[in-house]
XYZ file of C-alpha atoms in Angstrom:
623
model
C 0.000 0.000 0.000
C 1.298 3.441 -0.888
C 2.516 5.605 1.942
C -0.009 8.042 3.334
C 0.863 11.666 2.488
C 2.322 13.539 5.422
C 0.557 16.448 7.066
C 3.153 18.772 5.550
C 2.556 17.343 2.081
C -1.194 17.833 2.491
C -0.593 21.362 3.664
C 1.651 22.095 0.705
C -0.962 20.719 -1.689
C -3.620 22.852 -0.015
C -1.528 25.974 -0.400
C -0.784 25.204 -4.052
C -4.472 24.685 -4.718
C -5.425 27.870 -2.923
C -3.091 30.053 -4.934
C -4.149 28.250 -8.116
C -7.811 28.897 -7.334
C -7.035 32.530 -6.522
C -5.121 32.920 -9.783
C -7.860 31.318 -11.871
C -10.528 33.467 -10.231
C -8.505 36.620 -10.800
C -7.836 35.722 -14.440
C -11.528 35.049 -15.042
C -12.308 38.397 -13.445
C -9.911 40.222 -15.783
C -11.088 38.298 -18.839
C -14.627 39.445 -18.128
C -13.600 42.978 -19.019
C -12.174 42.061 -22.436
C -14.530 41.787 -25.448
C -14.293 38.843 -27.866
C -11.703 39.379 -30.619
C -14.362 39.440 -33.338
C -16.626 41.921 -31.585
C -16.359 45.533 -32.773
C -17.058 48.074 -30.039
C -16.959 51.889 -30.155
C -14.384 51.913 -27.370
C -12.322 49.022 -28.703
C -9.393 51.424 -28.947
C -9.314 51.643 -25.143
C -8.490 47.959 -24.922
C -5.984 48.228 -27.753
C -4.326 51.094 -25.912
C -4.332 49.011 -22.743
C -2.668 46.098 -24.526
C -0.008 48.370 -26.002
C 0.620 50.052 -22.665
C 0.773 46.681 -20.922
C 3.411 45.564 -23.417
C 5.440 48.683 -22.657
C 5.043 48.063 -18.945
C 6.344 44.533 -19.357
C 9.285 45.904 -21.357
C 10.103 48.373 -18.582
C 9.648 45.638 -15.991
C 12.239 43.513 -17.796
C 14.564 46.497 -18.230
C 14.394 47.355 -14.539
C 15.174 43.772 -13.595
C 18.099 43.522 -16.000
C 19.814 46.461 -14.293
C 19.951 44.666 -10.943
C 23.396 43.036 -10.553
C 23.672 39.375 -9.647
C 20.314 38.242 -11.050
C 20.092 35.607 -13.771
C 16.408 34.843 -14.260
C 13.782 36.944 -15.956
C 11.053 38.277 -13.680
C 7.534 36.880 -13.846
C 5.087 38.720 -16.101
C 3.384 41.668 -14.437
C 0.085 39.798 -14.836
C 1.556 36.682 -13.191
C -0.891 34.452 -11.372
C -0.028 33.478 -7.769
C 1.335 30.032 -8.607
C 3.658 31.411 -11.299
C 4.793 34.202 -8.995
C 5.536 31.757 -6.175
C 7.515 29.483 -8.493
C 9.626 32.430 -9.585
C 10.266 33.531 -5.998
C 11.433 30.028 -5.055
C 13.647 29.732 -8.153
C 15.232 33.082 -7.440
C 15.914 32.013 -3.886
C 17.758 28.897 -5.077
C 20.291 30.942 -7.050
C 21.307 33.044 -4.056
C 24.773 32.506 -2.514
C 24.521 30.137 0.442
C 21.204 28.597 -0.625
C 22.470 25.023 -0.226
C 20.133 22.001 -0.142
C 20.202 21.799 3.659
C 19.291 25.448 3.993
C 16.561 25.084 1.365
C 15.087 22.137 3.265
C 15.063 24.161 6.476
C 13.329 27.052 4.722
C 10.735 24.675 3.286
C 10.011 23.340 6.771
C 9.676 26.885 8.096
C 7.394 27.800 5.198
C 5.100 24.853 5.913
C 5.007 25.774 9.602
C 4.058 29.336 8.665
C 1.268 28.120 6.390
C 0.015 25.788 9.103
C -0.092 28.624 11.619
C -1.934 30.920 9.196
C -4.521 28.314 8.199
C -5.095 27.465 11.860
C -5.837 31.144 12.479
C -8.486 31.168 9.741
C -9.992 27.884 10.931
C -10.183 29.111 14.517
C -11.808 32.418 13.512
C -13.921 31.361 10.575
C -16.044 34.201 9.232
C -13.876 36.963 10.728
C -13.085 39.935 8.459
C -9.614 40.460 9.898
C -6.984 38.138 11.300
C -3.799 38.413 13.336
C -0.806 37.288 11.272
C 2.819 36.825 12.403
C 4.636 39.054 9.873
C 3.938 42.789 9.495
C 4.678 45.264 6.689
C 3.044 48.590 5.812
C 2.476 47.466 2.218
C -0.037 44.919 3.504
C -1.760 46.896 6.248
C -5.127 47.030 4.438
C -7.503 44.419 5.985
C -8.181 42.937 2.551
C -4.730 41.334 2.616
C -6.016 39.345 5.606
C -9.623 38.877 4.543
C -8.949 35.624 2.653
C -6.422 32.903 3.471
C -4.998 32.906 -0.078
C -3.968 36.570 0.105
C -2.633 36.022 3.621
C -0.540 33.050 2.546
C 0.835 34.951 -0.441
C 2.042 38.048 1.365
C 3.200 36.199 4.492
C 5.258 33.803 2.369
C 6.769 36.785 0.570
C 7.733 38.513 3.832
C 9.299 35.342 5.207
C 11.260 34.851 1.981
C 12.497 38.469 2.175
C 13.833 37.848 5.677
C 15.592 34.634 4.698
C 17.136 36.084 1.532
C 18.468 39.015 3.516
C 20.030 36.571 5.973
C 21.693 34.699 3.106
C 23.334 37.919 1.951
C 24.624 38.608 5.449
C 25.972 35.047 5.760
C 27.385 34.603 2.249
C 31.075 33.691 2.302
C 33.861 34.965 0.073
C 32.549 38.545 -0.260
C 34.342 41.709 0.747
C 32.291 44.464 2.346
C 31.721 46.376 -0.912
C 30.505 43.228 -2.695
C 28.229 42.362 0.211
C 26.696 45.839 0.176
C 26.084 45.580 -3.562
C 24.450 42.185 -3.185
C 22.379 43.478 -0.271
C 21.203 46.443 -2.325
C 20.414 44.308 -5.390
C 18.540 41.804 -3.255
C 16.445 44.457 -1.557
C 15.693 46.260 -4.828
C 14.612 43.021 -6.485
C 12.521 41.934 -3.517
C 10.826 45.335 -3.523
C 9.958 44.753 -7.175
C 8.654 41.243 -6.423
C 6.196 42.345 -3.748
C 2.787 40.790 -4.452
C 1.341 44.276 -4.017
C 2.882 45.167 -7.406
C 1.018 42.450 -9.334
C -2.634 43.020 -10.309
C -3.594 39.359 -9.951
C -2.075 39.114 -6.473
C -3.252 42.413 -4.968
C -6.798 42.285 -3.522
C -7.068 46.091 -3.543
C -6.337 46.207 -7.281
C -8.776 43.385 -7.954
C -11.554 45.194 -6.040
C -10.817 48.488 -7.809
C -10.798 46.773 -11.213
C -14.208 45.199 -10.526
C -15.624 48.541 -9.334
C -14.342 50.490 -12.342
C -14.714 47.766 -14.978
C -10.998 47.842 -15.673
C -10.780 51.556 -16.387
C -8.296 52.016 -13.544
C -5.853 49.791 -15.442
C -6.478 51.565 -18.728
C -5.828 54.935 -17.052
C -2.784 53.581 -15.251
C -1.196 52.106 -18.348
C -1.704 55.351 -20.250
C 0.105 57.132 -17.411
C 2.861 54.585 -17.517
C 3.294 55.073 -21.269
C 3.665 58.834 -20.717
C 6.195 58.322 -17.936
C 8.094 55.834 -20.054
C 8.294 58.389 -22.854
C 9.469 61.149 -20.506
C 11.940 58.815 -18.803
C 10.766 59.736 -15.315
C 8.236 58.447 -12.809
C 5.524 60.983 -11.975
C 4.925 61.417 -8.242
C 2.634 64.423 -8.023
C 0.287 66.759 -9.884
C 2.798 69.109 -11.476
C 0.118 71.543 -12.655
C -0.591 72.505 -9.038
C 2.729 74.347 -8.627
C 4.086 77.566 -10.116
C 7.593 78.715 -9.300
C 7.601 82.154 -7.728
C 3.894 81.947 -6.889
C 3.159 79.050 -4.560
C 6.608 77.470 -4.417
C 10.011 79.213 -4.163
C 7.977 82.345 -3.453
C 9.958 84.234 -0.791
C 10.394 87.797 -2.184
C 13.836 88.700 -3.453
C 15.954 89.673 -6.436
C 18.672 88.093 -8.545
C 21.544 90.519 -7.984
C 24.414 88.704 -9.728
C 24.926 85.870 -12.193
C 27.565 83.885 -14.062
C 27.251 81.027 -16.522
C 27.246 78.613 -13.535
C 24.931 80.275 -11.003
C 22.613 83.111 -10.095
C 22.838 84.830 -6.721
C 19.533 85.696 -5.051
C 19.204 88.227 -2.245
C 15.959 88.044 -0.282
C 14.093 91.143 0.825
C 14.281 91.849 4.586
C 11.175 91.338 6.736
C 12.443 93.277 9.771
C 13.430 96.893 10.312
C 16.844 95.808 11.570
C 18.964 92.835 10.499
C 21.954 90.972 11.874
C 25.038 92.724 10.544
C 26.755 89.593 9.236
C 24.791 88.249 6.253
C 24.038 84.601 5.526
C 25.052 82.900 2.259
C 23.458 79.523 1.460
C 25.096 77.071 -0.927
C 22.515 74.411 -1.849
C 23.505 71.197 -3.642
C 23.579 71.448 -7.436
C 22.301 67.875 -7.568
C 18.875 69.340 -6.699
C 17.026 72.644 -6.998
C 17.728 75.236 -4.303
C 14.078 75.697 -3.349
C 14.035 72.640 -1.095
C 14.840 75.398 1.423
C 11.970 77.566 0.142
C 9.084 75.182 -0.594
C 6.251 77.306 0.773
C 5.898 79.940 3.518
C 5.077 77.341 6.180
C 8.091 75.133 5.374
C 10.604 77.669 4.083
C 13.936 77.857 5.887
C 14.664 80.965 3.808
C 11.547 82.820 4.951
C 12.106 81.739 8.536
C 15.717 82.972 8.449
C 14.613 86.297 6.940
C 11.995 86.614 9.678
C 14.745 86.111 12.288
C 16.472 89.213 10.940
C 19.088 87.635 8.691
C 20.144 89.107 5.345
C 19.863 85.926 3.279
C 21.617 85.194 -0.020
C 20.971 81.988 -1.970
C 22.920 80.464 -4.849
C 20.784 79.030 -7.660
C 22.957 76.698 -9.718
C 22.360 76.286 -13.427
C 21.377 72.795 -14.572
C 24.260 71.549 -16.702
C 24.119 71.389 -20.497
C 26.775 71.035 -23.181
C 27.992 74.572 -22.477
C 29.101 73.434 -18.999
C 30.921 70.309 -20.169
C 34.243 71.771 -18.973
C 33.057 72.367 -15.394
C 35.024 70.621 -12.627
C 35.119 70.836 -8.843
C 37.434 73.844 -9.183
C 34.612 75.827 -10.760
C 32.284 75.196 -7.810
C 34.996 76.060 -5.271
C 35.811 79.216 -7.206
C 32.096 80.057 -7.349
C 31.771 79.786 -3.576
C 34.729 82.109 -3.077
C 33.339 84.550 -5.649
C 29.933 84.629 -3.923
C 31.505 85.192 -0.503
C 33.553 88.096 -1.880
C 30.603 89.547 -3.820
C 28.348 89.637 -0.745
C 31.101 91.099 1.430
C 31.704 93.876 -1.084
C 27.993 94.521 -1.703
C 27.152 95.011 1.978
C 30.576 96.362 3.012
C 31.061 93.701 5.700
C 34.258 91.834 6.592
C 32.727 88.358 6.705
C 29.656 86.253 6.021
C 27.934 83.304 7.661
C 27.725 80.314 5.309
C 25.607 77.180 4.938
C 26.564 74.215 2.744
C 23.963 71.522 2.122
C 25.040 67.984 1.126
C 27.557 68.099 -1.765
C 27.740 71.888 -1.465
C 28.717 71.374 2.175
C 31.462 68.975 1.116
C 32.665 71.659 -1.273
C 32.353 74.359 1.395
C 34.751 72.380 3.589
C 37.275 72.386 0.733
C 36.675 76.116 0.207
C 37.321 76.865 3.891
C 40.534 74.847 3.810
C 41.701 76.757 0.729
C 40.879 80.150 2.284
C 42.753 79.118 5.436
C 45.846 78.165 3.466
C 45.673 81.470 1.593
C 45.404 83.437 4.843
C 41.827 84.523 4.061
C 39.878 82.490 6.629
C 38.485 85.673 8.218
C 36.168 86.124 5.227
C 33.855 83.485 6.737
C 32.443 84.167 10.202
C 30.851 80.729 10.522
C 30.082 77.616 8.519
C 26.987 75.443 8.918
C 26.898 72.016 7.327
C 23.573 70.367 6.509
C 24.051 66.566 6.143
C 27.468 67.042 4.512
C 30.235 64.446 4.300
C 33.993 64.808 3.923
C 35.067 61.329 5.047
C 33.372 58.823 2.737
C 34.476 55.577 4.351
C 31.006 55.131 5.899
C 29.089 56.925 3.159
C 26.254 54.398 3.066
C 24.193 52.939 0.261
C 25.317 55.317 -2.480
C 28.675 53.542 -2.447
C 27.061 50.627 -4.304
C 27.117 52.847 -7.405
C 30.876 53.435 -7.544
C 32.344 50.154 -8.721
C 33.955 49.986 -12.161
C 30.787 48.735 -13.862
C 28.636 51.503 -12.405
C 31.203 54.171 -13.227
C 31.300 52.928 -16.812
C 27.497 53.211 -17.009
C 27.746 56.784 -15.740
C 30.427 57.563 -18.307
C 28.289 56.252 -21.161
C 25.316 58.230 -19.900
C 27.413 61.428 -19.882
C 28.827 61.455 -23.409
C 27.332 64.886 -24.151
C 29.363 66.396 -21.321
C 26.653 66.191 -18.676
C 24.693 63.530 -16.813
C 20.940 63.692 -17.324
C 19.281 64.473 -14.001
C 16.769 61.678 -14.517
C 19.596 59.184 -13.999
C 20.357 60.609 -10.565
C 16.650 60.790 -9.718
C 16.271 57.103 -10.523
C 19.328 56.321 -8.392
C 17.933 58.123 -5.351
C 14.499 56.571 -5.911
C 16.056 53.097 -5.915
C 17.490 53.753 -2.457
C 13.899 53.899 -1.220
C 12.219 51.753 -3.833
C 9.179 50.796 -1.768
C 8.288 54.434 -1.002
C 9.441 56.226 -4.156
C 8.855 53.654 -6.915
C 6.531 50.777 -6.129
C 4.118 52.733 -3.973
C 3.443 54.950 -7.003
C 3.331 52.024 -9.406
C 0.510 50.543 -7.318
C -1.393 53.763 -6.629
C -1.006 55.510 -9.987
C -0.668 52.675 -12.511
C -2.697 49.840 -10.978
C -5.236 51.596 -8.757
C -5.616 54.570 -11.112
C -5.705 57.052 -8.240
C -5.320 60.779 -8.852
C -1.912 62.296 -8.263
C -1.547 64.242 -4.989
C -0.477 67.887 -4.998
C 2.616 67.681 -2.782
C 5.332 70.343 -2.994
C 8.129 68.071 -1.749
C 7.366 65.519 -4.475
C 7.250 68.295 -7.067
C 10.740 69.361 -5.992
C 11.928 65.745 -6.000
C 10.888 65.401 -9.648
C 12.371 68.744 -10.738
C 15.718 67.226 -11.669
C 19.008 68.922 -12.561
C 21.752 67.764 -14.917
C 25.305 67.404 -13.642
C 28.584 68.338 -15.355
C 30.166 65.040 -16.371
C 33.762 65.925 -15.468
C 32.818 67.115 -11.997
C 30.563 64.106 -11.380
C 33.181 61.595 -12.463
C 35.912 63.044 -10.234
C 33.468 63.397 -7.325
C 32.569 59.694 -7.444
C 36.142 58.516 -7.892
C 38.179 60.946 -5.757
C 35.736 61.280 -2.854
C 33.350 58.310 -2.761
C 35.716 55.642 -4.065
C 39.192 56.807 -3.008
C 38.230 59.045 -0.029
C 40.971 61.544 -0.810
C 39.423 64.672 0.693
C 40.494 63.661 4.206
C 44.074 62.975 3.096
C 46.043 66.226 3.623
C 47.052 67.825 0.315
C 45.953 64.794 -1.728
C 43.511 67.031 -3.623
C 43.705 70.626 -4.773
C 41.031 73.171 -5.526
C 41.477 76.306 -7.602
C 45.238 75.660 -7.590
C 45.565 75.326 -3.800
C 46.169 72.070 -1.876
C 43.360 71.076 0.517
C 44.021 70.205 4.153
C 40.827 70.145 6.241
C 42.839 70.314 9.473
C 43.517 73.993 8.734
C 39.837 74.952 9.188
C 39.477 76.967 12.410
C 36.180 78.635 11.445
C 33.362 78.144 14.014
C 31.156 75.395 12.629
C 27.690 73.955 13.200
C 27.318 70.375 11.922
C 23.811 68.950 11.488
C 23.105 65.299 10.689
C 19.900 63.292 10.290
C 19.488 60.213 12.444
C 17.645 58.274 9.699
C 19.597 59.733 6.773
C 20.302 57.013 4.178
C 22.087 59.349 1.721
C 24.563 60.927 4.152
C 24.502 58.625 7.210
C 24.824 60.322 10.580
C 27.990 58.389 11.427
C 29.586 59.617 8.198
C 28.518 63.240 8.728
C 29.819 63.156 12.314
C 33.321 62.398 11.039
C 33.556 65.963 9.738
C 34.087 67.019 13.364
C 37.278 64.929 13.493
C 39.064 67.142 10.952
C 38.215 70.654 12.165
C 40.580 72.759 14.263
C 38.002 75.335 15.404
C 34.991 75.202 17.738
C 32.292 72.756 16.574
C 28.679 72.304 17.598
C 27.234 68.970 16.454
C 23.458 68.482 16.387
C 21.659 65.267 15.478
C 18.177 65.806 14.066
C 15.351 63.334 13.882
C 14.336 61.994 10.443
C 16.468 61.953 7.295
C 18.234 63.836 4.523
C 15.331 66.167 3.728
C 12.825 66.143 6.591
C 15.663 66.296 9.105
C 16.722 69.617 7.579
C 13.394 71.067 6.453
C 11.639 70.971 9.826
C 10.101 74.344 10.722
C 9.513 75.012 14.439
C 5.807 75.692 13.922
C 5.271 72.141 12.694
C 6.209 70.679 16.075
C 7.645 67.545 14.443
C 10.544 65.244 15.240
C 13.290 66.114 17.734
C 17.006 66.814 17.972
C 19.867 65.890 20.272
C 22.695 68.018 21.680
C 25.658 67.210 23.891
C 27.792 69.900 25.522
C 30.211 67.420 27.068
C 33.182 65.629 25.548
C 32.523 62.843 23.049
C 34.741 60.988 20.619
C 32.252 59.483 18.185
C 28.552 59.333 17.401
C 27.929 56.560 19.902
C 29.462 58.522 22.788
C 27.642 61.666 21.613
C 24.323 59.808 21.853
C 25.217 58.240 25.186
C 25.434 61.678 26.805
C 23.007 63.557 24.546
C 19.966 65.529 25.630
C 16.834 65.114 23.503
C 14.801 68.210 22.613
C 11.323 68.124 21.029
C 10.696 69.792 17.687
C 13.013 71.631 15.320
C 16.719 72.366 15.744
C 16.353 75.677 13.860
C 15.979 77.621 17.125
C 19.193 76.114 18.450
C 20.964 77.154 15.255
C 19.814 80.801 15.292
C 20.845 81.017 18.950
C 24.297 79.775 17.946
C 24.485 82.361 15.123
C 23.536 85.187 17.491
C 26.100 83.993 20.049
C 28.833 84.640 17.492
C 27.683 88.184 16.755
C 24.182 89.451 17.362
C 24.825 93.055 16.365
C 22.011 94.483 14.227
C 21.946 97.282 11.681
C 19.124 99.088 9.839
C 17.730 97.171 6.862
C 18.290 99.874 4.294
C 20.427 100.589 1.255
C 21.633 97.424 -0.438
C 20.155 95.381 2.407
C 16.958 95.861 0.371
C 17.673 94.413 -3.071
C 16.265 96.273 -6.054
C 15.764 99.495 -4.124
C 16.686 102.986 -5.253
C 20.045 102.939 -6.992
C 20.321 99.151 -6.884
C 19.801 97.509 -10.257
C 18.614 93.911 -10.015
C 18.686 91.364 -12.841
C 15.240 89.852 -12.193
C 12.846 88.764 -9.465
C 13.488 85.662 -7.406
C 13.556 82.740 -7.957
C 15.236 83.687 -11.261
C 15.338 81.905 -14.588
C 18.163 79.421 -13.874
C 15.869 77.384 -11.619
C 13.476 76.877 -14.534
C 16.103 75.500 -16.932
C 16.374 71.769 -17.656
């Protein structure tokens, strides 16, 4: 007599049948929306358009997958049924380093135990509309993911597989740290793409929406996808809701100086008296400057003006072929030029400065050069927003600096500049769940309307980068970490030694920053000879900086005692609720709080002061 099937074998068969039934039901549901091939309908073109858009989506799906290093198999079709999707997930697991037969057997046993636990939950609470499941993830928080055992089994199996694949990367032998980080990034990016939420036949929310709207959500979504594919950029927000100079980047001011590389904006004072020493802000040229001037409620610029600061902002020009010769020297020289221009314009000996991200990295080089030239007194203080100088612990962006990635960048920059959409895609991949797949589901599959969100508008307003600068930045700083080696690099003809910087500095880092990790930003304090105040802000690279006091969000940490590294800073740190901006303005005023009347050239465009144009200027509109 044949052996009786084991309980685990029965359970596995049950799961296979459940996903097969779910897939067949979903396919029948979708087929109900498609007319017979020989039936002519007035709106037949809608279905033709859907088919064409779906083909393009599949092409993009394959293209995205092919760019992930270390993967050999093609992804399942976007319209994959659950059984096909599960087979792909298992096959992909088997090709991972360390996925030996013993480990695979252990995973299979764990999978069966998970299924058994889930099915027991549904049997014990038959008829319930929600169930308690062992694995949690925000992508599956809607109760419909738990309303039926098939959907529960699908997403719980996926989450378990994600955990085990991540463990395999951590345990894989024969990898150096850089290779491990690349494999970890590729694994996470691919697992994000494989989430069942991204597949119409596996996502109960998409299935419900498709039934409600008779498939029109998918038609609308695929048309959107075709447009985004043509433009080469994922749409995150309703772009028509924003107008530069009106409801975004709207703080009043004038462009008072310009070169081929930048415009210099001076903002109009909001107080009768202003702090004598003006403030010059150097934003990153990887993004638009108005991240610091989104709207009146969020604007660091407006807030600083309201505190009585004379604020100047650099608006960098997005690179084109005319800037193909631009190198790091040009940006260093530009910072020195701006400092000198503002000093001469307002007849002051020094300026306060802020450098954000890559502009902060460059500001550190500029300060070192001024110190070597005996001109350090031109800068009264330097504030660094999430800026790195030591790139040993630079985080996830380092996965893009191996020889293969650098060659891809070179090929993409043959016109003398790197298209900003390439960088946007890179940053989006770092947070694929939030900045890619969330929008794929909501905008392409669900057919939801785009939100009107100023931060997302800014995120999509990309800038091009000069190819020569970008190449040397990735190689000299990210790859070779030369900025912290005394005199290993030069700028504007002067060797750079960060240890010469004695300027009072304020260093801000974001605790959850994945672009410039807090540990990496902290290392700036190790190279400075002058007084340093380090502040750790809650949140990340953007929200950690753009956090107005009125919002009452997040927190920040300070430590007035001795500390040698980030860990010891945190051990003795005091937590403060809300924004760190108040701490910063107090630090600025402690250096020199003297105030002068806001008249003459403190008011740009006034009598006898010829301005070029109103803020935000035309450079910020150029692509």
